[in-house]
Short mmCIF file of C-alpha atoms in Angstrom, two decimals:
data_model
loop_
_atom_site.label_atom_id
_atom_site.label_comp_id
_atom_site.label_asym_id
_atom_site.label_seq_id
_atom_site.Cartn_x
_atom_site.Cartn_y
_atom_site.Cartn_z
CA MET A 1 0.14 0.41 -0.22
CA LYS A 2 1.32 3.31 -1.35
CA LEU A 3 -0.04 5.53 1.47
CA ASN A 4 0.97 3.41 4.44
CA GLU A 5 4.46 5.77 5.47
CA THR A 6 1.96 8.96 5.26
CA LEU A 7 -0.84 7.23 7.17
CA GLU A 8 1.43 5.95 9.79
CA ALA A 9 3.18 9.48 10.03
CA VAL A 10 -0.89 9.90 10.65
CA LYS A 11 -1.38 7.49 13.20
CA LEU A 12 1.70 9.02 15.23
CA ALA A 13 0.30 11.91 15.11
CA SER A 14 -2.84 11.02 16.16
CA ARG A 15 -1.91 9.48 19.28
CA LYS A 16 -0.28 13.03 20.69
CA LEU A 17 -2.54 15.25 19.85
CA ALA A 18 -4.77 12.41 21.91
CA LEU A 19 -2.15 13.95 24.91
CA LEU A 20 -3.38 17.88 24.20
CA ASP A 21 -4.30 19.85 26.13
CA SER A 22 -8.07 21.25 25.28
CA LYS A 23 -6.30 25.66 26.34
CA LYS A 24 -3.36 24.24 23.86
CA ILE A 25 -5.94 23.01 21.15
CA ASN A 26 -8.67 26.07 21.55
CA GLU A 27 -5.82 28.41 20.29
CA VAL A 28 -4.29 26.68 17.95
CA LEU A 29 -8.76 26.91 16.14
CA ILE A 30 -7.95 30.74 17.14
CA SER A 31 -5.02 30.87 14.92
CA VAL A 32 -6.26 29.17 11.71
CA ALA A 33 -9.27 31.22 12.39
CA ASP A 34 -7.30 34.36 12.14
CA ALA A 35 -4.56 33.26 9.71
CA ALA A 36 -7.74 32.31 7.32
CA ILE A 37 -8.43 35.57 7.14
CA ASP A 38 -4.89 37.15 6.71
CA LYS A 39 -4.65 34.39 4.43
CA THR A 40 -8.28 35.03 1.91
CA ASP A 41 -6.70 36.61 -0.94
CA VAL A 42 -4.45 33.67 -1.22
CA ILE A 43 -7.07 31.69 -0.62
CA LEU A 44 -10.09 33.07 -3.18
CA LYS A 45 -6.61 33.46 -6.19
CA ALA A 46 -6.26 29.31 -5.31
CA ASN A 47 -10.14 28.78 -5.50
CA GLN A 48 -10.52 31.15 -8.41
CA LEU A 49 -8.96 28.69 -10.11
CA ASP A 50 -10.87 25.41 -9.91
CA LEU A 51 -14.10 27.26 -10.31
CA GLN A 52 -11.87 28.51 -14.18
CA LEU A 53 -12.05 24.64 -15.07
CA MET A 54 -16.26 24.30 -13.33
CA ASP A 55 -19.02 25.76 -15.92
CA SER A 56 -20.57 28.49 -13.55
CA SER A 57 -24.50 27.06 -14.60
CA ASN A 58 -22.64 23.38 -12.93
CA PRO A 59 -24.50 22.87 -9.36
CA LYS A 60 -21.59 22.00 -7.76
CA TYR A 61 -20.24 25.30 -8.91
CA ASP A 62 -22.09 27.40 -5.58
CA ARG A 63 -20.64 24.59 -3.51
CA LEU A 64 -16.78 25.07 -5.11
CA LYS A 65 -17.37 29.19 -4.50
CA LEU A 66 -15.72 30.85 -1.89
CA THR A 67 -15.88 34.81 -1.59
CA ALA A 68 -14.48 37.29 1.43
CA GLU A 69 -18.21 37.10 2.74
CA ARG A 70 -17.58 33.00 3.24
CA ILE A 71 -14.63 32.84 5.05
CA MET A 72 -14.90 34.94 7.01
CA ASP A 73 -18.14 33.15 7.91
CA ILE A 74 -15.96 29.75 8.55
CA ALA A 75 -13.71 31.41 10.86
CA SER A 76 -16.09 32.29 12.59
CA ASP A 77 -17.56 29.11 12.46
CA ILE A 78 -13.97 27.64 13.80
CA ARG A 79 -13.68 30.33 16.52
CA ASN A 80 -16.85 29.35 17.49
CA VAL A 81 -15.92 25.34 17.73
CA ALA A 82 -12.90 26.84 20.06
CA SER A 83 -16.18 28.19 21.86
CA LEU A 84 -17.36 25.59 22.82
CA PRO A 85 -17.09 22.90 26.07
CA SER A 86 -14.22 19.82 25.16
CA PRO A 87 -16.70 16.97 23.88
CA LEU A 88 -13.18 14.82 25.66
CA GLY A 89 -13.20 13.04 29.30
CA ASN A 90 -16.66 13.44 29.93
CA ILE A 91 -18.06 10.39 32.60
CA ILE A 92 -21.03 9.58 30.18
CA TYR A 93 -21.70 7.35 32.69
CA GLU A 94 -20.86 5.30 36.34
CA ASP A 95 -21.06 2.52 38.83
CA VAL A 96 -19.43 0.81 41.77
CA ARG A 97 -20.34 -3.07 41.75
CA PRO A 98 -21.35 -4.87 44.33
CA ASN A 99 -18.01 -6.71 44.57
CA GLY A 100 -16.34 -3.19 44.27
CA LEU A 101 -15.48 -2.61 40.47
CA LYS A 102 -16.23 0.87 39.92
CA LEU A 103 -16.94 1.49 36.04
CA THR A 104 -16.44 4.63 34.35
CA LYS A 105 -18.21 5.49 30.33
CA VAL A 106 -15.31 8.05 28.90
CA SER A 107 -15.55 9.29 25.88
CA VAL A 108 -12.40 9.26 24.33
CA PRO A 109 -11.30 10.34 20.06
CA PHE A 110 -11.51 7.75 16.91
CA GLY A 111 -7.95 8.17 16.45
CA VAL A 112 -7.89 9.22 13.12
CA ILE A 113 -11.13 9.88 10.67
CA GLY A 114 -10.93 9.93 7.25
CA VAL A 115 -13.21 13.28 4.93
CA ILE A 116 -13.89 12.15 1.16
CA TYR A 117 -15.81 14.77 -0.38
CA GLU A 118 -16.54 16.70 -3.59
CA ALA A 119 -16.31 20.13 -4.82
CA ARG A 120 -16.83 21.94 -0.65
CA PRO A 121 -13.80 23.76 0.14
CA ASN A 122 -15.04 24.69 3.04
CA VAL A 123 -14.99 20.93 4.26
CA SER A 124 -11.08 21.48 5.32
CA PHE A 125 -11.59 23.99 7.13
CA ASP A 126 -15.01 22.59 8.80
CA VAL A 127 -13.41 19.21 9.07
CA PHE A 128 -9.97 19.54 10.12
CA SER A 129 -11.50 22.70 13.89
CA LEU A 130 -14.01 19.39 14.34
CA CYS A 131 -11.09 17.08 14.57
CA LEU A 132 -8.97 19.01 16.29
CA LYS A 133 -11.12 19.78 18.68
CA SER A 134 -11.76 16.09 19.35
CA GLY A 135 -8.51 14.18 19.79
CA SER A 136 -8.14 13.24 15.98
CA ALA A 137 -5.96 13.20 13.26
CA CYS A 138 -8.37 13.98 9.49
CA VAL A 139 -6.71 12.05 6.47
CA LEU A 140 -8.47 15.03 4.13
CA LYS A 141 -9.39 13.39 0.17
CA GLY A 142 -11.07 16.62 -1.49
CA GLY A 143 -12.07 16.37 -5.38
CA SER A 144 -10.19 17.86 -7.82
CA ASP A 145 -12.58 20.12 -8.46
CA ALA A 146 -10.89 21.36 -5.63
CA TYR A 147 -7.71 20.94 -6.11
CA HIS A 148 -5.67 24.30 -5.62
CA SER A 149 -8.65 25.47 -2.91
CA ASN A 150 -8.34 22.21 -1.00
CA MET A 151 -3.85 23.23 -1.07
CA ALA A 152 -4.56 26.51 -0.06
CA ILE A 153 -6.13 25.28 3.09
CA ALA A 154 -4.62 22.67 3.73
CA ASP A 155 -1.34 25.44 3.84
CA VAL A 156 -2.58 28.06 5.97
CA ILE A 157 -3.52 25.20 8.86
CA LYS A 158 -0.13 23.35 8.61
CA GLY A 159 1.37 27.26 8.60
CA VAL A 160 -0.58 27.48 12.06
CA LEU A 161 0.38 23.73 13.53
CA SER A 162 4.10 25.41 12.64
CA LYS A 163 3.99 28.12 14.90
CA PHE A 164 2.89 25.79 17.41
CA ASP A 165 5.59 23.63 17.25
CA LEU A 166 2.71 20.69 16.33
CA ASP A 167 2.97 16.99 14.60
CA THR A 168 1.65 19.30 11.33
CA ASN A 169 0.22 15.42 9.87
CA ILE A 170 -2.69 16.15 12.12
CA VAL A 171 -3.67 17.10 8.56
CA CYS A 172 -3.25 15.68 6.06
CA LEU A 173 -4.70 16.45 2.16
CA LEU A 174 -4.21 13.36 -0.05
CA PRO A 175 -3.83 13.31 -3.66
CA THR A 176 -7.31 13.32 -5.40
CA ASP A 177 -6.85 11.04 -7.81
CA ARG A 178 -9.74 7.45 -7.93
CA GLU A 179 -6.81 5.05 -7.17
CA THR A 180 -5.41 7.20 -3.14
CA THR A 181 -9.39 7.10 -2.99
CA SER A 182 -8.83 2.92 -3.53
CA GLU A 183 -6.45 2.60 -0.92
CA LEU A 184 -8.42 5.38 1.62
CA LEU A 185 -11.03 2.32 1.67
CA HIS A 186 -9.01 -0.50 2.53
CA ALA A 187 -6.34 1.49 4.84
CA ASN A 188 -7.38 -0.80 7.36
CA GLY A 189 -4.94 0.00 10.56
CA TYR A 190 -4.57 2.92 9.72
CA VAL A 191 -7.95 4.89 9.56
CA ASP A 192 -10.27 4.29 11.99
CA LEU A 193 -13.64 6.26 10.84
CA ILE A 194 -14.49 7.18 6.83
CA ILE A 195 -16.95 9.65 6.96
CA PRO A 196 -17.98 10.81 3.05
CA ARG A 197 -19.43 13.76 2.39
CA GLY A 198 -21.34 14.24 -1.87
CA SER A 199 -23.99 12.99 -4.20
CA SER A 200 -25.24 9.91 -2.75
CA ASN A 201 -22.88 8.17 -5.64
CA LEU A 202 -20.26 8.74 -3.37
CA ILE A 203 -21.67 7.74 -0.18
CA ASN A 204 -23.26 4.10 -1.96
CA PHE A 205 -19.23 4.01 -3.73
CA VAL A 206 -17.74 4.44 0.37
CA ARG A 207 -20.91 2.57 1.92
CA SER A 208 -20.24 -0.64 -0.47
CA GLU A 209 -15.75 -0.42 -1.10
CA SER A 210 -14.98 0.48 2.60
CA THR A 211 -12.85 -2.38 5.04
CA VAL A 212 -13.14 0.81 7.49
CA PRO A 213 -16.05 1.50 9.21
CA VAL A 214 -18.22 5.32 7.52
CA ILE A 215 -20.40 6.92 8.37
CA GLU A 216 -23.32 7.72 6.50
CA THR A 217 -23.37 12.35 5.04
CA GLY A 218 -24.45 14.00 2.70
CA ALA A 219 -27.06 12.76 0.39
CA GLY A 220 -31.03 14.74 0.38
CA ILE A 221 -33.50 14.08 -0.33
CA CYS A 222 -36.08 16.75 1.25
CA HIS A 223 -39.84 17.20 1.55
CA THR A 224 -42.09 19.31 2.99
CA TYR A 225 -46.22 17.57 2.59
CA PHE A 226 -48.57 21.36 3.08
CA ASP A 227 -51.22 20.05 5.43
CA LEU A 228 -55.03 20.49 5.56
CA ALA A 229 -54.52 22.31 8.12
CA GLY A 230 -51.47 24.33 6.74
CA ASP A 231 -51.18 28.35 7.34
CA LEU A 232 -51.31 29.08 4.11
CA ASP A 233 -48.50 32.77 4.42
CA LYS A 234 -46.28 30.27 6.40
CA GLY A 235 -45.83 27.48 3.94
CA ALA A 236 -45.00 30.08 1.38
CA ARG A 237 -41.83 31.11 3.44
CA ILE A 238 -40.98 28.18 3.94
CA ILE A 239 -40.65 26.60 0.82
CA ASN A 240 -39.11 29.57 -1.13
CA ASN A 241 -36.99 29.56 1.91
CA ALA A 242 -36.69 25.59 1.83
CA LYS A 243 -35.80 26.22 -1.89
CA THR A 244 -33.74 28.56 -3.00
CA ARG A 245 -31.60 29.73 0.71
CA ARG A 246 -29.39 27.44 -1.08
CA VAL A 247 -29.60 24.98 -3.74
CA SER A 248 -26.51 23.15 -3.92
CA VAL A 249 -27.21 22.22 -0.46
CA CYS A 250 -28.84 18.80 0.92
CA ASN A 251 -30.65 20.93 3.19
CA ALA A 252 -32.76 22.03 -0.08
CA LEU A 253 -36.23 20.55 -0.51
CA ASP A 254 -36.96 18.74 -2.89
CA CYS A 255 -40.24 17.33 -3.54
CA LEU A 256 -43.89 19.97 -1.68
CA LEU A 257 -46.02 17.38 -1.16
CA VAL A 258 -49.93 19.43 -0.48
CA HIS A 259 -53.21 17.90 0.42
CA ALA A 260 -55.25 17.81 -2.21
CA ASP A 261 -57.47 20.29 0.04
CA ARG A 262 -55.30 23.02 -0.54
CA LEU A 263 -54.57 23.22 -3.86
CA SER A 264 -56.31 25.91 -5.08
CA ASP A 265 -54.39 27.48 -2.77
CA LEU A 266 -50.75 26.32 -4.64
CA PRO A 267 -50.30 29.89 -7.18
CA GLN A 268 -50.07 31.07 -3.59
CA LEU A 269 -47.89 28.87 -1.83
CA CYS A 270 -45.61 28.80 -4.89
CA SER A 271 -45.88 32.48 -5.73
CA PRO A 272 -42.09 33.41 -4.63
CA LEU A 273 -40.68 30.06 -5.91
CA SER A 274 -40.87 31.83 -9.43
CA SER A 275 -38.98 35.16 -8.86
CA ASN A 276 -36.10 33.22 -8.49
CA ASN A 277 -36.56 31.66 -11.58
CA VAL A 278 -37.24 27.98 -9.65
CA LEU A 279 -38.56 25.15 -12.68
CA ILE A 280 -41.54 23.39 -10.59
CA TYR A 281 -41.91 19.23 -12.64
CA ALA A 282 -46.18 19.04 -10.86
CA ASP A 283 -48.19 15.80 -11.47
CA LYS A 284 -51.54 16.38 -12.77
CA PRO A 285 -53.52 18.12 -10.35
CA SER A 286 -50.77 20.75 -9.33
CA TYR A 287 -50.05 20.72 -12.12
CA GLN A 288 -53.60 22.36 -12.88
CA ALA A 289 -53.83 24.27 -10.30
CA LEU A 290 -50.81 26.57 -11.39
CA SER A 291 -51.15 26.82 -14.69
CA GLY A 292 -51.99 30.54 -16.07
CA PHE A 293 -50.67 31.56 -12.16
CA TYR A 294 -47.10 30.13 -12.90
CA PRO A 295 -45.23 31.07 -15.33
CA ALA A 296 -45.26 28.73 -18.48
CA ASP A 297 -41.88 28.32 -19.13
CA LEU A 298 -40.49 27.04 -15.68
CA LEU A 299 -43.91 24.15 -15.82
CA LEU A 300 -43.33 20.92 -16.50
CA HIS A 301 -45.28 17.57 -16.15
CA ALA A 302 -44.01 15.31 -13.61
CA THR A 303 -42.64 12.60 -14.74
CA PRO A 304 -41.60 9.28 -11.97
CA GLU A 305 -38.09 10.40 -12.09
CA SER A 306 -39.22 13.45 -10.93
CA TYR A 307 -39.98 12.33 -8.14
CA GLY A 308 -36.79 10.68 -5.66
CA THR A 309 -33.77 12.95 -7.20
CA GLU A 310 -32.26 14.98 -4.97
CA PHE A 311 -31.89 18.57 -7.27
CA LEU A 312 -29.20 19.97 -5.68
CA ASP A 313 -30.21 22.79 -8.35
CA TYR A 314 -33.18 25.67 -9.06
CA LYS A 315 -36.53 22.86 -9.68
CA MET A 316 -38.60 21.44 -7.84
CA ALA A 317 -41.47 18.54 -7.92
CA ILE A 318 -45.45 18.62 -6.67
CA LYS A 319 -47.25 15.73 -5.61
CA THR A 320 -50.99 16.09 -4.28
CA VAL A 321 -51.59 13.58 -2.11
CA ASN A 322 -54.78 13.17 0.20
CA SER A 323 -54.20 12.70 3.42
CA VAL A 324 -50.96 12.85 6.06
CA ASP A 325 -51.02 9.18 5.60
CA GLU A 326 -50.09 9.31 2.35
CA ALA A 327 -47.80 11.78 2.63
CA ILE A 328 -45.75 9.86 5.13
CA GLY A 329 -46.33 6.93 2.75
CA HIS A 330 -44.44 9.16 0.02
CA ILE A 331 -41.63 10.02 2.75
CA PHE A 332 -41.59 6.44 3.14
CA LYS A 333 -40.94 5.53 -0.59
CA TYR A 334 -38.46 8.44 -1.60
CA SER A 335 -36.81 9.75 1.58
CA SER A 336 -32.81 9.53 2.06
CA LYS A 337 -34.47 9.62 5.27
CA HIS A 338 -31.92 13.18 6.00
CA SER A 339 -34.78 17.02 6.60
CA GLU A 340 -38.18 15.86 6.51
CA CYS A 341 -41.09 18.77 7.35
CA ILE A 342 -44.27 19.00 7.40
CA VAL A 343 -46.61 23.04 7.37
CA THR A 344 -49.88 22.53 9.61
CA GLU A 345 -51.51 23.82 12.65
CA ASP A 346 -53.03 20.89 13.64
CA LYS A 347 -51.00 19.52 17.04
CA LYS A 348 -52.33 16.18 15.92
CA ALA A 349 -51.55 16.09 12.78
CA ALA A 350 -48.31 17.11 13.46
CA GLN A 351 -47.40 14.91 15.87
CA TYR A 352 -48.04 11.97 14.20
CA PHE A 353 -46.23 13.16 11.08
CA GLN A 354 -42.90 13.69 14.61
CA ARG A 355 -43.21 9.89 15.16
CA ALA A 356 -44.27 8.19 11.95
CA VAL A 357 -41.45 10.18 9.61
CA ASP A 358 -38.56 7.75 9.78
CA ALA A 359 -34.84 10.70 9.31
CA ALA A 360 -32.79 12.63 11.41
CA CYS A 361 -34.42 15.91 11.23
CA VAL A 362 -38.00 16.59 11.63
CA TYR A 363 -39.89 19.16 11.21
CA VAL A 364 -42.93 20.75 12.02
CA ASN A 365 -43.65 24.97 10.59
CA ALA A 366 -40.19 25.08 10.29
CA PRO A 367 -37.62 24.97 6.80
CA THR A 368 -35.21 22.15 6.22
CA SER A 369 -32.60 24.19 5.48
CA PHE A 370 -32.02 24.17 8.60
CA THR A 371 -29.93 21.12 9.17
CA ASP A 372 -27.26 22.18 10.29
CA GLY A 373 -25.37 21.65 13.19
CA ALA A 374 -24.20 25.64 13.69
CA GLN A 375 -27.93 26.39 13.63
CA PHE A 376 -27.67 23.18 16.20
CA GLY A 377 -25.81 25.44 17.85
CA LEU A 378 -22.96 22.52 17.35
CA GLY A 379 -19.88 24.56 15.70
CA ALA A 380 -19.57 23.37 12.66
CA GLU A 381 -20.70 20.23 11.00
CA ILE A 382 -18.58 17.29 10.03
CA GLY A 383 -21.67 16.45 8.25
CA ILE A 384 -25.21 15.88 8.35
CA SER A 385 -25.53 11.76 8.98
CA THR A 386 -28.13 10.36 7.71
CA GLN A 387 -28.43 6.37 9.00
CA LYS A 388 -28.80 4.67 12.81
CA LEU A 389 -25.60 3.35 13.81
CA HIS A 390 -22.84 6.49 16.03
CA ALA A 391 -24.76 9.41 15.18
CA ARG A 392 -27.46 11.23 14.02
CA GLY A 393 -28.51 14.21 11.95
CA PRO A 394 -25.55 16.73 11.81
CA MET A 395 -22.76 15.64 13.26
CA GLY A 396 -20.34 17.51 15.50
CA LEU A 397 -18.29 17.62 18.52
CA LYS A 398 -20.30 15.15 21.04
CA GLU A 399 -21.28 13.25 17.42
CA ILE A 400 -16.83 12.37 15.80
CA THR A 401 -15.89 10.63 19.87
CA THR A 402 -16.62 7.44 20.91
CA TYR A 403 -16.16 6.12 24.91
CA LYS A 404 -13.82 3.37 26.37
CA TRP A 405 -14.09 1.34 29.65
CA ILE A 406 -12.43 2.14 32.85
CA ILE A 407 -12.32 -0.17 34.96
CA GLU A 408 -10.66 0.37 38.79
CA GLY A 409 -10.61 -2.61 41.25
CA ASN A 410 -8.26 -3.57 44.85
CA GLY A 411 -7.45 -6.69 43.71
CA GLN A 412 -10.62 -8.58 42.67
CA ILE A 413 -10.89 -11.43 41.39
CA ARG A 414 -13.64 -13.41 38.68
CA LYS A 415 -15.34 -16.43 40.84
#
């Protein structure tokens, strides 16, 4: 394995990092945030090289693009992470057994976390800050689309680590080729956890190929159900925000489910979308309800492929349903178990939806755009887990630690 030497160095760095005190970690994070702002011009210049190689109409373009404002936001997220309590050394459970043995379950680092991601260079800062705070070294495997951006970011981070006389192998940026990806996925003994962030194709590939444990994140096929008792004003604002705030992110709305008895309100519900040139794929009843009220060039008939699609673009499907149960059934069939929403003033319907929908995040009268580590008060996030083992939803500091048992005795032996 060609990466053995590199990953061995990362593994050794993780052992040193596990012994670093939280005060020093916070100082490093603040320094990285400051350096990101100081090196904004350098980072943006590198990012421009990547942007020049991508068609601006590509849905990934917005994810790839960095701006001075976005770097300020990244720095703010890093400072937020620094301000949070350390997730390490927390006592999760303790007990003294009848034989006098004292058991303590304590949170500890994973060790080495590998993250595979596509055209989102901000992830490099997010992953580093969260991994450092939680005591793990990180192996970054970014996509070729963000090659220059990730190189510049890694240089900024390593510069700060050197300033603090820390092992720069705490963070490792791998080459972008597929061979390296394959080697990382089989780096048993070197890497403790793999987290893929990106398209469903990437996540499915990592899940099927990796022999290192994987936590699935990223793919979001998100629905909003406008119920019979839905408030029209709330619904219009929620739908528009969920769809258009940032179309290239995993928490963006993909499918609106509307109760059949509220079809007459559909033009008003969708009116804000037209100003953002959102293309709608509507089933027959919703198409008829929108015809003449929504721009004709932005209104198309839905096909079977319109449902269960993560658009990552100014596109949205609409499906008419006759009940909350039918809405839940549609979600059950097509959801990626990321984020789902109901708009209703009926408390019983809301509670039923909350209990019945199987997703990491279930909303009532709020847009799915809130599924985000910072919005949940977790600082930055390493991803949105859509699985059920270990972590689910936004993965902040607590979710990227594991635990060990400490057993203290006084000469007891087992009979």
